[in-house]
Amino acid sequence: LPVGIGKANQILKNASRSTQPSSTGKITGVNAVVLGEALASEDDELVFPNDDFSRQALVPSLEKYLEMYKWSVEDPAGFWSGIASQFYWKQKWGQPVFSENFDFRKGNIKIEWFRGGITNICYNCLDRNVESGNGDKIAIYWEPNDPGSQDSLTYSQLLQSVCQLANYLKDKGVKKGDAVVIYLPMIMELPIAMLACARIGALHSVVFAGFSAESLAQRIVDSKPKIVITCNAVNRGSKVITLIDIVDAALIESAKTGISVDLCLTYENKSAMKRESTKWQEGRDVWWQDVVPKYPTTCEVEWVDAEDPLFLLYTSGSTGKPKGVLHTTGGYMVYTATTFKYAFDYKPSDIYWCTADCGWITGHSYVTYGPLLNGATVVIFEGAAPTLVRSLIRAGVEYVTRYPRKSLRVLASAGEPINPSTWRWLFNVVGDSRCPISDTWWQTETGGCMITPLPGAWPQKPGSATFPFFGIQPVIVNEKGAEIEGECSGYLCVKSSWPGAFRTLYGDHERYETTYFKPFPGYYFSGDGCRRDKDGYYWLTGRVDDVINVSGRRIGTEEVESALVSHPQCAEAAVVGIEHEVKGQGVYAFVTLVEGVSYSEELRKSLILTVRNKIGAFAAPDKIHWAPDLPKTRSGKIMRRILRKIASRQLHELGDTSTLADPNVVEQLIALADR
Ligand code: WTA
């Protein structure tokens, strides 16, 4: 058992469980907190699931979890093959069930699960559910930007649409192993396109439709797709964004590096823009509606090995170039389906809504694959909704409380820290102090949830992701890479593989090893800091590298810096994250100008615009801090630690500045803080 959990078990057993509501009628529990009153420590706040919920839960108690968890880590092959057998395999996997090398000192890092097993994830999402009699069940409810034009697809209809597109792609020469770039907003065609690629064994590489032409071009150059799938335009609130123009600019850019794409399948998103007003590249651009519906509604499945690639998804790291995270078929399938089922206590009668966009990993694992593999009914929302909870709090409770919410069973949060007060608001206001909250910690790289509450199984602590999922062995290590036990904090690593782990960075296995496996030999390093409390609960404390999390979106500070210095009047830039009430973290940029240029409001706007154009609007700096100079060591390294303190105005905590080449720089920066 992982350190801590055994102890938690004991503590929870000993705890005299209170079923009495607290004086406010809100959160209840052993050390129930009365809202507004300070606790001795956040670690002491236990929120128990109610008995009715626990009775019906898939994992009804901590004891049951511990039993399953123990099995999953002592016999991973047995545990995961039992689950994998519930899917359709054209041919069963061979032996061993999995093999791994997590230690670069013993050779190349390698992770394999279910090697030799022949399957198809699209078949398991769709055909399997249709064949088991769920063809008429709604697979997707679509909620558009403009209320009134809702739509839906049953499992049979979804299968047919996927087959038509798959046939089209095949006809256009897309084969097993080819990449397809998908640049679409949250319309049903996005999961349809993902599934169609999976059906024919092509890799999808979805690029979030908020990325700029330049970012899209960078991803096209790296993944070299046969086809780009997009739509002409999308509504964002009252604005119309012309996606096809962005694709056009990206393709011109990528062609300069020798990567040309001859076919751009474009969905006519009529509610945003009619085809008559769309700028068109004859010969390259083809309307989806003109060609795809002509293809047959059945399509042979391309059977693939469990270790054949399923998709690429680019994510930000500490250095400028985005990383193409590669997931393979079998392990990802088994892991997303299982985490979906248990982390959300899924029941076949549930209607499930995940606010994420398919442009990010959450939309891959918990809008598309996880739910559909379970035969669930998913709601897809066209608008943008990350960081939803913090924005809702600002809007007041009445938007929530005017609806009954009786049908809500489980709430969940992912991708960024949810602090205790936001947690309590979600719990009390949205969930009526009744629904468990799954605060799931995971990453693009991990494929699915890694540390997460299992609803109903154990008391929660607001702000803690609680305990590891089945098969996951988190460890906390110190600077030297030594595992630390019991109550502690340090770097969050994982010992040994799990089926949903990414297998490489596309085209750069060396970077994969260097970034994730070399910092702490023998472990996968997450890049996150973490604390384990006295009861064994895990608390994520944020990234320890130069990655920031803005509205749940991962941004490398270096990406923003290179965008800024591409501006002709910017000489140097250093970007740090700061706390932001709504976005979680905001982008704070220190900017040094070219000799002779002086700062102005106009220049500030133009710098921000450059970032919007280079990366996307979501990465735009919240603050530009004019910096005549940056604090550097004598060897010229920027001291970000000091910049972070200045950015968050923790001026009394600047620490040792004596190693700076010029300590006066700091005073100068402070003086300019509010210019
Ligand atoms: C952060 C999103 C606190 C973390 C699924 C991680 C979290 C990064 C949580 C990955 C959580 C994710 N609590 N922080 N429950 N979940 N994070 O790749 O810093 O977009 O490393 O995957 O988000 O972001 P990514």
XYZ file of C-alpha atoms and ligand atoms in Angstrom:
700
model
C 0.000 0.000 0.000
C 1.236 3.515 -0.673
C 2.526 5.343 2.321
C -0.248 7.043 4.183
C -3.246 5.142 2.975
C -3.012 2.432 5.575
C -2.848 5.130 8.153
C -5.775 7.001 6.683
C -7.775 3.864 6.934
C -7.069 3.608 10.626
C -7.783 7.239 11.308
C -11.052 7.123 9.453
C -12.088 3.959 11.227
C -11.409 5.533 14.579
C -13.176 8.734 13.692
C -16.565 8.962 15.302
C -18.633 9.787 12.343
C -21.118 12.562 12.795
C -24.263 12.384 10.732
C -25.618 15.561 12.232
C -25.735 18.540 9.927
C -23.662 21.434 11.172
C -25.440 24.516 12.426
C -25.646 25.955 8.928
C -27.074 22.719 7.616
C -24.175 22.535 5.249
C -21.072 20.402 5.277
C -21.154 17.620 7.808
C -18.492 15.341 9.117
C -16.231 14.430 11.969
C -14.529 17.773 12.048
C -17.322 19.465 10.204
C -16.553 22.991 9.318
C -19.116 25.656 9.891
C -18.871 27.874 6.876
C -16.980 31.033 7.495
C -15.254 29.799 10.614
C -11.592 29.119 10.343
C -10.381 25.598 10.945
C -7.207 24.832 12.767
C -5.992 23.418 9.479
C -7.519 22.572 6.117
C -6.201 19.057 6.691
C -8.784 18.519 9.409
C -11.843 19.207 7.333
C -13.477 15.913 6.447
C -16.611 15.901 4.349
C -18.389 12.560 4.459
C -20.474 11.222 1.618
C -24.054 10.649 2.635
C -25.102 7.079 3.349
C -27.615 6.866 0.520
C -24.964 7.814 -1.948
C -22.400 5.385 -0.578
C -24.870 2.502 -0.609
C -25.344 2.791 -4.362
C -21.734 3.674 -5.190
C -19.535 1.424 -7.319
C -16.939 1.607 -4.563
C -19.028 2.025 -1.431
C -16.312 2.233 1.202
C -12.676 2.849 1.897
C -12.316 -0.833 2.780
C -13.544 -1.864 -0.651
C -11.199 0.626 -2.298
C -8.243 -0.632 -0.296
C -9.018 -4.184 -1.281
C -9.184 -3.284 -4.983
C -6.221 -0.946 -4.765
C -4.067 -3.592 -3.124
C -4.942 -6.042 -5.878
C -4.220 -3.431 -8.565
C -0.691 -2.724 -7.340
C 0.251 -6.234 -6.257
C -0.999 -7.879 -9.434
C -1.353 -5.188 -12.122
C -1.382 -7.748 -14.930
C -4.263 -9.662 -13.364
C -6.188 -6.567 -12.316
C -6.019 -4.802 -15.688
C -6.535 -7.883 -17.849
C -9.733 -8.623 -15.948
C -10.999 -5.184 -16.910
C -9.614 -5.319 -20.456
C -11.537 -8.531 -21.100
C -14.776 -6.551 -20.981
C -13.838 -4.945 -24.295
C -13.857 -6.472 -27.733
C -10.497 -7.810 -28.900
C -10.205 -9.376 -32.303
C -7.274 -11.230 -30.853
C -6.266 -11.459 -27.219
C -3.033 -9.847 -26.080
C 0.061 -11.944 -25.524
C 2.319 -12.336 -22.526
C 3.495 -10.479 -20.588
C 0.389 -8.301 -20.170
C 2.669 -5.315 -19.751
C 6.350 -4.545 -19.842
C 8.121 -1.438 -18.762
C 11.438 0.180 -18.218
C 11.114 3.239 -16.039
C 14.789 3.546 -15.332
C 16.901 5.163 -18.060
C 20.029 3.763 -16.396
C 18.826 0.364 -17.572
C 18.264 1.397 -21.171
C 15.585 3.218 -23.142
C 12.375 4.094 -21.369
C 9.677 1.797 -22.648
C 6.061 1.186 -21.657
C 3.800 -1.410 -23.266
C 0.416 -2.754 -22.303
C -1.549 -5.555 -23.968
C 1.045 -5.927 -26.777
C -0.207 -8.408 -29.366
C -3.846 -7.670 -28.569
C -5.757 -6.652 -31.695
C -8.621 -4.220 -31.240
C -10.119 -0.886 -32.311
C -11.236 1.835 -29.904
C -13.905 3.213 -32.260
C -15.405 -0.264 -32.524
C -15.471 -0.488 -28.747
C -17.053 2.958 -28.409
C -19.749 2.498 -31.039
C -20.316 -0.902 -32.703
C -20.048 -2.741 -29.385
C -22.721 -0.522 -27.822
C -25.001 -0.760 -30.837
C -24.634 -4.542 -30.948
C -25.449 -4.864 -27.276
C -28.828 -3.227 -27.894
C -27.988 0.414 -27.093
C -28.241 1.685 -30.665
C -31.177 3.934 -29.834
C -29.616 5.361 -26.733
C -28.510 8.989 -27.078
C -24.746 9.143 -27.377
C -24.402 12.912 -27.686
C -26.639 15.839 -26.818
C -25.292 18.988 -28.406
C -25.915 22.355 -26.785
C -24.994 25.088 -29.257
C -23.762 28.592 -28.590
C -27.162 29.787 -29.726
C -29.859 28.117 -27.591
C -32.665 26.822 -29.729
C -30.767 24.759 -32.256
C -29.936 21.806 -30.005
C -29.162 18.522 -31.627
C -28.450 14.931 -30.658
C -27.176 11.631 -32.050
C -27.998 8.110 -30.945
C -25.277 5.493 -30.845
C -26.470 4.117 -34.208
C -26.549 7.554 -35.798
C -23.131 8.409 -34.434
C -21.754 5.157 -35.804
C -23.194 5.937 -39.233
C -21.768 9.451 -39.307
C -18.381 8.182 -38.199
C -18.422 5.483 -40.892
C -19.245 8.001 -43.631
C -16.332 10.191 -42.689
C -14.039 7.177 -42.246
C -14.931 6.025 -45.760
C -14.240 9.484 -47.119
C -10.847 9.648 -45.419
C -9.924 6.212 -46.721
C -10.997 7.222 -50.189
C -8.705 10.239 -49.977
C -5.792 7.969 -49.209
C -5.582 8.274 -45.435
C -4.115 5.045 -44.163
C -3.222 3.397 -40.894
C -0.511 5.407 -39.158
C -1.168 8.652 -41.096
C -1.836 11.808 -39.127
C -4.943 13.972 -39.506
C -5.056 17.444 -37.968
C -8.454 18.447 -36.626
C -9.056 22.135 -35.979
C -12.685 22.336 -34.947
C -14.757 23.956 -32.211
C -17.083 21.942 -29.981
C -19.528 20.805 -32.601
C -20.485 17.144 -32.944
C -18.234 16.835 -35.980
C -15.226 17.068 -33.656
C -15.742 13.757 -31.832
C -17.025 12.310 -35.115
C -13.724 13.203 -36.768
C -11.685 11.776 -33.888
C -13.604 8.513 -33.985
C -13.392 8.277 -37.783
C -9.599 8.529 -37.589
C -9.492 5.887 -34.865
C -11.692 3.620 -36.948
C -9.221 3.548 -39.834
C -6.119 3.485 -37.655
C -5.102 7.067 -38.475
C -3.714 9.266 -35.683
C -5.742 12.309 -34.858
C -4.006 15.435 -33.761
C -6.646 17.818 -32.459
C -5.555 21.433 -32.203
C -7.665 23.600 -29.886
C -9.575 26.056 -32.078
C -8.365 28.952 -29.909
C -4.790 28.508 -31.144
C -3.435 31.037 -33.612
C -2.341 30.327 -37.198
C 1.268 30.221 -36.123
C 0.658 27.643 -33.374
C -1.463 25.589 -35.747
C 1.286 25.756 -38.371
C 3.854 24.582 -35.833
C 1.687 21.524 -35.056
C 1.074 20.827 -38.741
C 4.790 20.936 -39.447
C 5.511 18.553 -36.595
C 2.779 15.999 -37.335
C 2.710 16.248 -41.170
C -0.958 15.422 -41.710
C -2.491 14.140 -44.940
C -5.641 16.173 -44.343
C -6.769 19.055 -42.159
C -10.371 18.962 -40.949
C -11.888 22.295 -39.955
C -15.016 24.424 -40.311
C -15.520 27.812 -41.869
C -16.330 29.730 -38.701
C -17.548 29.554 -35.134
C -19.546 31.766 -32.807
C -17.864 32.794 -29.583
C -20.585 34.671 -27.741
C -21.448 37.480 -30.132
C -18.170 37.224 -32.070
C -17.613 35.201 -35.238
C -14.188 33.596 -35.565
C -13.275 32.598 -39.107
C -11.400 29.367 -38.518
C -10.793 28.653 -42.178
C -8.816 31.884 -42.548
C -6.617 30.787 -39.668
C -6.117 27.394 -41.323
C -5.329 29.123 -44.589
C -2.653 31.267 -42.952
C -1.270 28.214 -41.140
C -1.004 26.207 -44.343
C 0.825 29.036 -46.107
C 3.226 29.109 -43.157
C 3.760 25.347 -43.070
C 4.269 25.188 -46.834
C 7.294 27.465 -46.371
C 8.979 24.655 -44.447
C 8.104 22.149 -47.148
C 5.080 20.635 -45.420
C 2.111 21.098 -47.692
C -1.405 19.854 -47.168
C -3.503 19.428 -50.290
C -6.869 18.758 -48.732
C -8.793 20.761 -46.216
C -12.171 19.245 -45.366
C -14.337 22.099 -44.180
C -17.608 21.787 -42.325
C -20.050 24.550 -43.156
C -21.051 25.832 -39.745
C -24.108 27.663 -41.012
C -25.060 29.291 -37.738
C -21.752 31.182 -37.777
C -21.166 31.776 -41.494
C -22.729 30.786 -44.781
C -20.599 29.236 -47.479
C -21.245 32.180 -49.810
C -19.272 34.470 -47.482
C -16.435 32.019 -46.900
C -13.027 32.693 -48.402
C -12.194 29.572 -50.327
C -9.091 27.951 -51.761
C -10.345 26.151 -54.850
C -8.795 22.730 -55.283
C -7.743 22.451 -51.659
C -10.883 23.208 -49.668
C -13.852 20.852 -49.824
C -17.195 21.274 -48.063
C -17.853 18.399 -45.669
C -21.576 18.514 -46.418
C -20.957 18.126 -50.166
C -18.868 14.987 -49.948
C -19.145 13.055 -46.686
C -22.893 12.244 -46.789
C -22.383 10.518 -50.151
C -20.330 7.765 -48.538
C -21.730 4.478 -47.164
C -22.847 4.406 -43.545
C -20.930 1.269 -42.772
C -17.182 0.995 -42.803
C -14.835 -1.891 -42.129
C -12.768 -1.432 -39.020
C -8.979 -1.284 -39.281
C -7.850 -3.689 -36.564
C -4.759 -2.428 -34.800
C -2.309 -3.617 -32.204
C -2.885 -2.362 -28.677
C 0.419 -0.512 -28.974
C -0.387 1.152 -32.297
C -0.674 4.932 -31.889
C -4.126 6.410 -31.355
C -3.466 10.123 -31.190
C -1.085 12.983 -30.761
C -1.868 15.925 -28.567
C 0.505 18.837 -28.236
C 1.088 20.264 -24.819
C 3.302 22.904 -23.298
C 6.510 22.216 -21.478
C 9.277 24.220 -19.896
C 10.929 24.903 -23.203
C 9.456 26.704 -26.163
C 8.529 23.964 -28.581
C 5.228 22.195 -27.793
C 5.499 18.486 -27.166
C 3.544 15.929 -29.175
C 2.254 13.588 -26.490
C 1.599 10.196 -28.045
C -0.996 7.781 -26.714
C -1.503 4.271 -27.983
C -4.706 2.295 -28.363
C -5.223 -0.557 -25.926
C -3.927 0.805 -22.635
C -5.507 4.217 -23.199
C -8.828 2.552 -23.961
C -8.835 0.428 -20.829
C -7.580 3.232 -18.611
C -9.924 6.042 -19.741
C -12.944 3.754 -19.594
C -12.094 2.567 -16.091
C -11.242 5.964 -14.647
C -14.426 7.415 -16.159
C -16.528 4.693 -14.579
C -15.076 4.882 -11.084
C -14.081 8.542 -10.711
C -17.606 9.649 -11.630
C -19.441 6.626 -10.190
C -21.018 6.201 -13.613
C -24.456 4.588 -13.897
C -26.035 3.736 -17.296
C -28.981 6.036 -16.609
C -26.726 9.069 -16.061
C -26.523 12.003 -18.405
C -23.012 13.308 -18.215
C -21.630 16.717 -19.095
C -17.978 17.616 -19.200
C -17.330 21.279 -19.982
C -13.914 20.637 -21.514
C -13.060 21.234 -25.147
C -11.811 18.294 -27.223
C -8.784 20.449 -28.021
C -7.384 19.411 -24.638
C -6.804 16.039 -23.035
C -9.920 16.236 -20.856
C -12.018 16.436 -24.003
C -10.262 13.384 -25.406
C -10.550 11.204 -22.324
C -13.743 12.440 -20.689
C -15.859 13.926 -23.471
C -15.098 11.349 -26.129
C -13.440 8.062 -25.275
C -14.135 7.395 -21.572
C -17.881 8.039 -21.714
C -18.529 6.416 -25.103
C -16.603 3.302 -24.090
C -19.059 3.044 -21.205
C -22.085 3.584 -23.450
C -22.831 6.864 -21.679
C -24.921 9.817 -22.829
C -22.662 12.848 -23.140
C -23.569 16.514 -23.358
C -21.360 18.649 -25.569
C -21.436 22.407 -25.188
C -20.262 24.611 -28.034
C -19.242 27.581 -25.918
C -16.108 27.975 -23.874
C -16.459 26.928 -20.255
C -13.230 26.210 -18.423
C -12.658 27.770 -15.031
C -16.402 27.639 -14.825
C -16.683 27.483 -11.067
C -14.692 30.594 -10.311
C -16.606 32.596 -12.914
C -19.930 31.333 -11.591
C -19.060 32.417 -8.066
C -18.656 35.941 -9.356
C -22.048 35.890 -11.032
C -23.865 35.059 -7.790
C -25.868 32.024 -6.709
C -29.169 32.788 -8.413
C -28.119 31.473 -11.829
C -27.596 28.129 -10.141
C -30.296 28.018 -7.489
C -33.147 28.920 -9.837
C -32.921 25.366 -11.194
C -33.770 22.317 -9.069
C -30.525 20.313 -9.602
C -32.178 17.229 -8.068
C -30.821 15.041 -10.838
C -27.204 15.947 -10.097
C -25.311 13.050 -8.540
C -21.614 13.780 -8.885
C -19.614 16.923 -9.558
C -16.075 16.924 -10.827
C -13.191 19.234 -11.446
C -9.980 18.734 -13.386
C -6.925 20.361 -14.787
C -6.171 22.907 -12.114
C -6.256 23.304 -8.365
C -9.663 23.925 -6.872
C -9.082 25.794 -3.647
C -11.089 24.961 -0.509
C -13.420 27.958 -0.725
C -14.255 27.302 -4.382
C -14.725 23.646 -3.489
C -17.195 24.539 -0.725
C -19.133 26.834 -3.036
C -19.432 24.092 -5.628
C -20.392 21.592 -2.966
C -22.926 23.731 -1.115
C -24.453 25.847 -3.861
C -24.354 23.628 -6.943
C -24.439 20.232 -5.267
C -26.815 21.235 -2.471
C -24.339 19.834 0.073
C -25.186 16.413 -1.284
C -23.050 15.584 -4.315
C -19.490 14.312 -3.931
C -16.864 16.256 -5.888
C -14.217 14.394 -7.829
C -11.213 16.692 -7.822
C -9.200 14.719 -10.337
C -5.458 15.265 -10.682
C -3.895 14.142 -13.942
C -2.140 15.373 -17.081
C -2.119 15.154 -20.863
C 0.715 12.700 -20.389
C -1.143 10.403 -17.987
C -4.135 9.805 -20.270
C -6.599 9.651 -17.396
C -7.147 10.496 -13.720
C -4.290 9.546 -11.411
C -5.229 10.885 -8.002
C -8.937 11.289 -7.489
C -11.725 10.837 -5.009
C -14.025 7.895 -5.721
C -17.476 9.311 -4.995
C -19.032 7.739 -1.942
C -15.991 5.730 -0.933
C -14.319 8.020 1.580
C -14.590 11.434 3.170
C -13.229 14.262 1.127
C -11.095 17.177 2.152
C -11.942 20.333 0.199
C -8.984 21.128 -2.024
C -7.377 17.690 -1.865
C -7.414 15.231 -4.766
C -7.366 12.573 -2.000
C -5.990 9.130 -2.971
C -4.483 7.383 -6.005
C -6.598 5.605 -8.569
C -6.274 1.839 -8.971
C -2.843 0.834 -10.168
C -1.240 4.228 -9.540
C 1.669 4.433 -7.141
C 2.425 8.078 -6.458
C 5.577 8.896 -4.571
C 6.884 12.156 -3.214
C 10.599 12.647 -3.623
C 13.022 15.251 -2.325
C 15.564 17.269 -4.342
C 17.918 14.321 -4.388
C 15.266 12.033 -5.798
C 14.854 10.035 -2.620
C 11.364 8.872 -1.760
C 10.002 10.509 1.364
C 7.424 8.843 3.528
C 4.515 9.870 5.703
C 3.519 13.483 6.074
C 5.718 15.473 3.710
C 5.953 17.626 0.653
C 8.144 17.456 -2.403
C 8.059 16.519 -6.062
C 5.267 14.285 -7.268
C 6.474 11.247 -9.156
C 4.963 7.924 -10.129
C 6.552 4.561 -9.605
C 5.884 2.032 -12.372
C 3.566 2.300 -15.346
C -0.200 2.313 -15.789
C -2.115 1.463 -18.967
C -2.978 5.081 -19.873
C 0.574 6.418 -19.720
C 1.889 8.187 -22.841
C 4.508 6.204 -24.669
C 6.705 8.890 -26.191
C 6.903 12.436 -27.483
C 6.259 12.295 -31.194
C 9.537 12.107 -33.032
C 11.575 12.912 -29.935
C 11.959 9.972 -27.581
C 15.069 11.576 -26.155
C 13.136 14.618 -24.992
C 10.585 12.236 -23.458
C 13.286 10.598 -21.396
C 15.010 13.847 -20.499
C 11.892 15.682 -19.427
C 10.053 13.005 -17.543
C 12.422 10.223 -16.525
C 15.838 11.809 -16.014
C 15.056 14.389 -13.310
C 14.418 11.616 -10.758
C 15.925 8.341 -11.960
C 13.577 5.393 -11.653
C 10.391 7.469 -11.639
C 8.024 9.344 -13.930
C 8.251 13.003 -12.899
C 4.999 14.930 -13.178
C 6.347 18.472 -12.943
C 4.017 19.116 -9.995
C 4.733 19.751 -6.355
C 2.678 17.818 -3.851
C 2.045 17.456 -0.148
C 0.804 14.379 1.686
C -0.955 15.144 4.937
C -1.102 13.218 8.189
C -4.035 11.138 6.936
C -2.346 10.226 3.655
C -4.377 12.649 1.508
C -2.579 14.202 -1.464
C -2.636 17.972 -2.031
C -1.314 19.301 -5.325
C 0.697 22.463 -4.798
C 1.252 23.576 -8.398
C 3.886 23.232 -11.089
C 7.498 23.311 -10.082
C 8.723 24.075 -13.605
C 8.132 26.970 -15.969
C 4.646 25.913 -16.900
C 1.651 27.968 -15.873
C -1.993 27.030 -15.811
C -4.309 29.766 -17.083
C -7.993 28.859 -16.929
C -6.989 25.228 -16.935
C -4.844 25.702 -20.035
C -1.237 24.766 -19.936
C 1.123 27.439 -21.159
C 4.915 27.331 -21.165
C 6.310 30.672 -20.007
C 8.989 30.377 -22.662
C 6.352 30.183 -25.409
C 4.985 33.559 -24.305
C 8.488 34.972 -24.013
C 9.407 34.004 -27.543
C 6.169 35.493 -28.816
C 6.974 38.765 -27.034
C 10.551 39.004 -28.277
C 9.361 38.434 -31.825
C 7.938 41.977 -31.513
C 10.464 44.290 -33.175
C 10.483 46.662 -30.205
C 10.914 44.052 -27.510
C 14.488 43.213 -26.573
C 13.901 40.730 -23.806
C 11.001 39.231 -21.881
C 10.509 37.116 -18.791
C 7.123 35.648 -18.005
C 5.857 34.301 -14.699
C 2.487 33.149 -13.417
C 0.582 35.146 -10.809
C -2.496 34.285 -8.811
C -5.656 35.297 -10.636
C -9.079 35.290 -9.045
C -10.915 33.834 -12.019
C -8.285 32.259 -14.229
C -6.395 30.555 -11.417
C -3.160 31.885 -12.793
C -2.572 34.932 -14.927
C 0.277 35.743 -17.299
C 2.650 38.406 -15.981
C 5.292 39.618 -18.404
C 8.420 41.647 -17.672
C 9.460 43.344 -20.886
C 12.676 45.120 -21.773
C 12.475 47.347 -24.812
C 14.938 47.879 -27.606
C 17.349 50.840 -27.023
C 15.738 54.138 -27.771
C 12.144 52.886 -27.685
C 10.011 54.218 -24.867
C 6.990 52.564 -23.391
C 3.496 53.623 -24.242
C -0.034 52.342 -23.945
C -0.024 51.706 -27.661
C 3.076 49.538 -27.396
C 1.560 47.599 -24.502
C -1.455 46.769 -26.649
C 0.693 45.840 -29.567
C 2.763 43.449 -27.430
C -0.385 41.761 -26.157
C -1.686 41.499 -29.707
C 1.544 39.812 -30.744
C 1.001 37.076 -28.145
C -2.610 36.647 -29.240
C -1.468 36.236 -32.826
C 1.457 33.983 -32.078
C -0.203 31.640 -29.603
C -3.844 32.488 -29.066
C -5.993 34.862 -27.058
C -5.920 32.630 -23.989
C -2.184 33.237 -23.542
C -2.369 37.049 -23.663
C -0.479 38.703 -20.768
C -2.644 40.166 -18.028
C 0.116 42.541 -17.090
C 3.084 44.029 -18.903
C 5.685 45.266 -16.450
C 8.194 47.610 -18.082
C 11.668 46.460 -17.152
C 14.697 48.597 -18.015
C 16.655 45.511 -17.045
C 16.008 42.039 -15.654
C 17.543 40.578 -12.495
C 20.283 38.252 -13.674
C 23.022 36.232 -12.118
C 26.582 36.994 -13.102
C 26.366 34.222 -15.659
C 23.377 35.941 -17.209
C 20.619 33.641 -15.970
C 17.341 35.410 -15.193
C 16.361 34.954 -11.549
C 12.736 34.048 -11.903
C 12.320 33.474 -8.206
C 12.755 37.220 -7.704
C 10.477 38.090 -10.603
C 7.719 35.889 -9.155
C 7.949 37.731 -5.857
C 7.845 41.119 -7.555
C 4.922 40.047 -9.721
C 2.919 38.932 -6.703
C 4.113 42.013 -4.749
C 5.649 39.882 -2.028
C 8.368 42.480 -1.814
C 9.506 41.606 1.694
C 10.173 38.032 0.552
C 12.665 38.723 -2.196
C 15.277 36.580 -0.501
C 18.947 36.723 -1.268
C 19.684 39.174 -4.057
C 23.429 39.262 -3.505
C 24.194 36.893 -6.332
C 22.709 39.311 -8.837
C 25.021 40.927 -11.315
C 23.382 44.261 -10.506
C 21.230 44.316 -7.348
C 19.901 47.796 -8.238
C 17.780 46.239 -10.955
C 15.367 45.016 -8.325
C 14.733 48.492 -6.869
C 14.208 49.826 -10.351
C 11.646 47.141 -11.147
C 9.727 47.718 -7.933
C 9.549 51.415 -8.699
C 8.029 50.663 -12.079
C 5.558 48.064 -10.834
C 2.477 50.166 -11.343
C 3.408 52.121 -14.440
C -2.573 20.712 -13.165
C -5.198 18.459 -17.521
C -4.374 20.661 -9.113
C -1.215 20.156 -12.795
C -5.955 17.212 -17.074
C -0.864 19.292 -13.980
C -4.122 20.018 -11.306
C -1.462 20.073 -15.132
C -5.210 19.116 -11.178
C -1.789 19.203 -16.305
C -5.890 19.057 -9.912
C -4.392 18.971 -13.181
N -5.429 19.839 -8.923
N -3.720 20.774 -10.278
N -6.949 18.283 -9.705
N -5.349 18.492 -12.364
N -3.659 19.908 -12.568
O -1.878 18.452 -19.219
O -0.315 21.220 -12.640
O -3.670 20.223 -19.411
O 0.520 19.094 -14.136
O -4.000 18.106 -18.114
O -2.644 20.657 -14.582
O -2.466 19.921 -17.292
P -2.986 19.203 -18.611
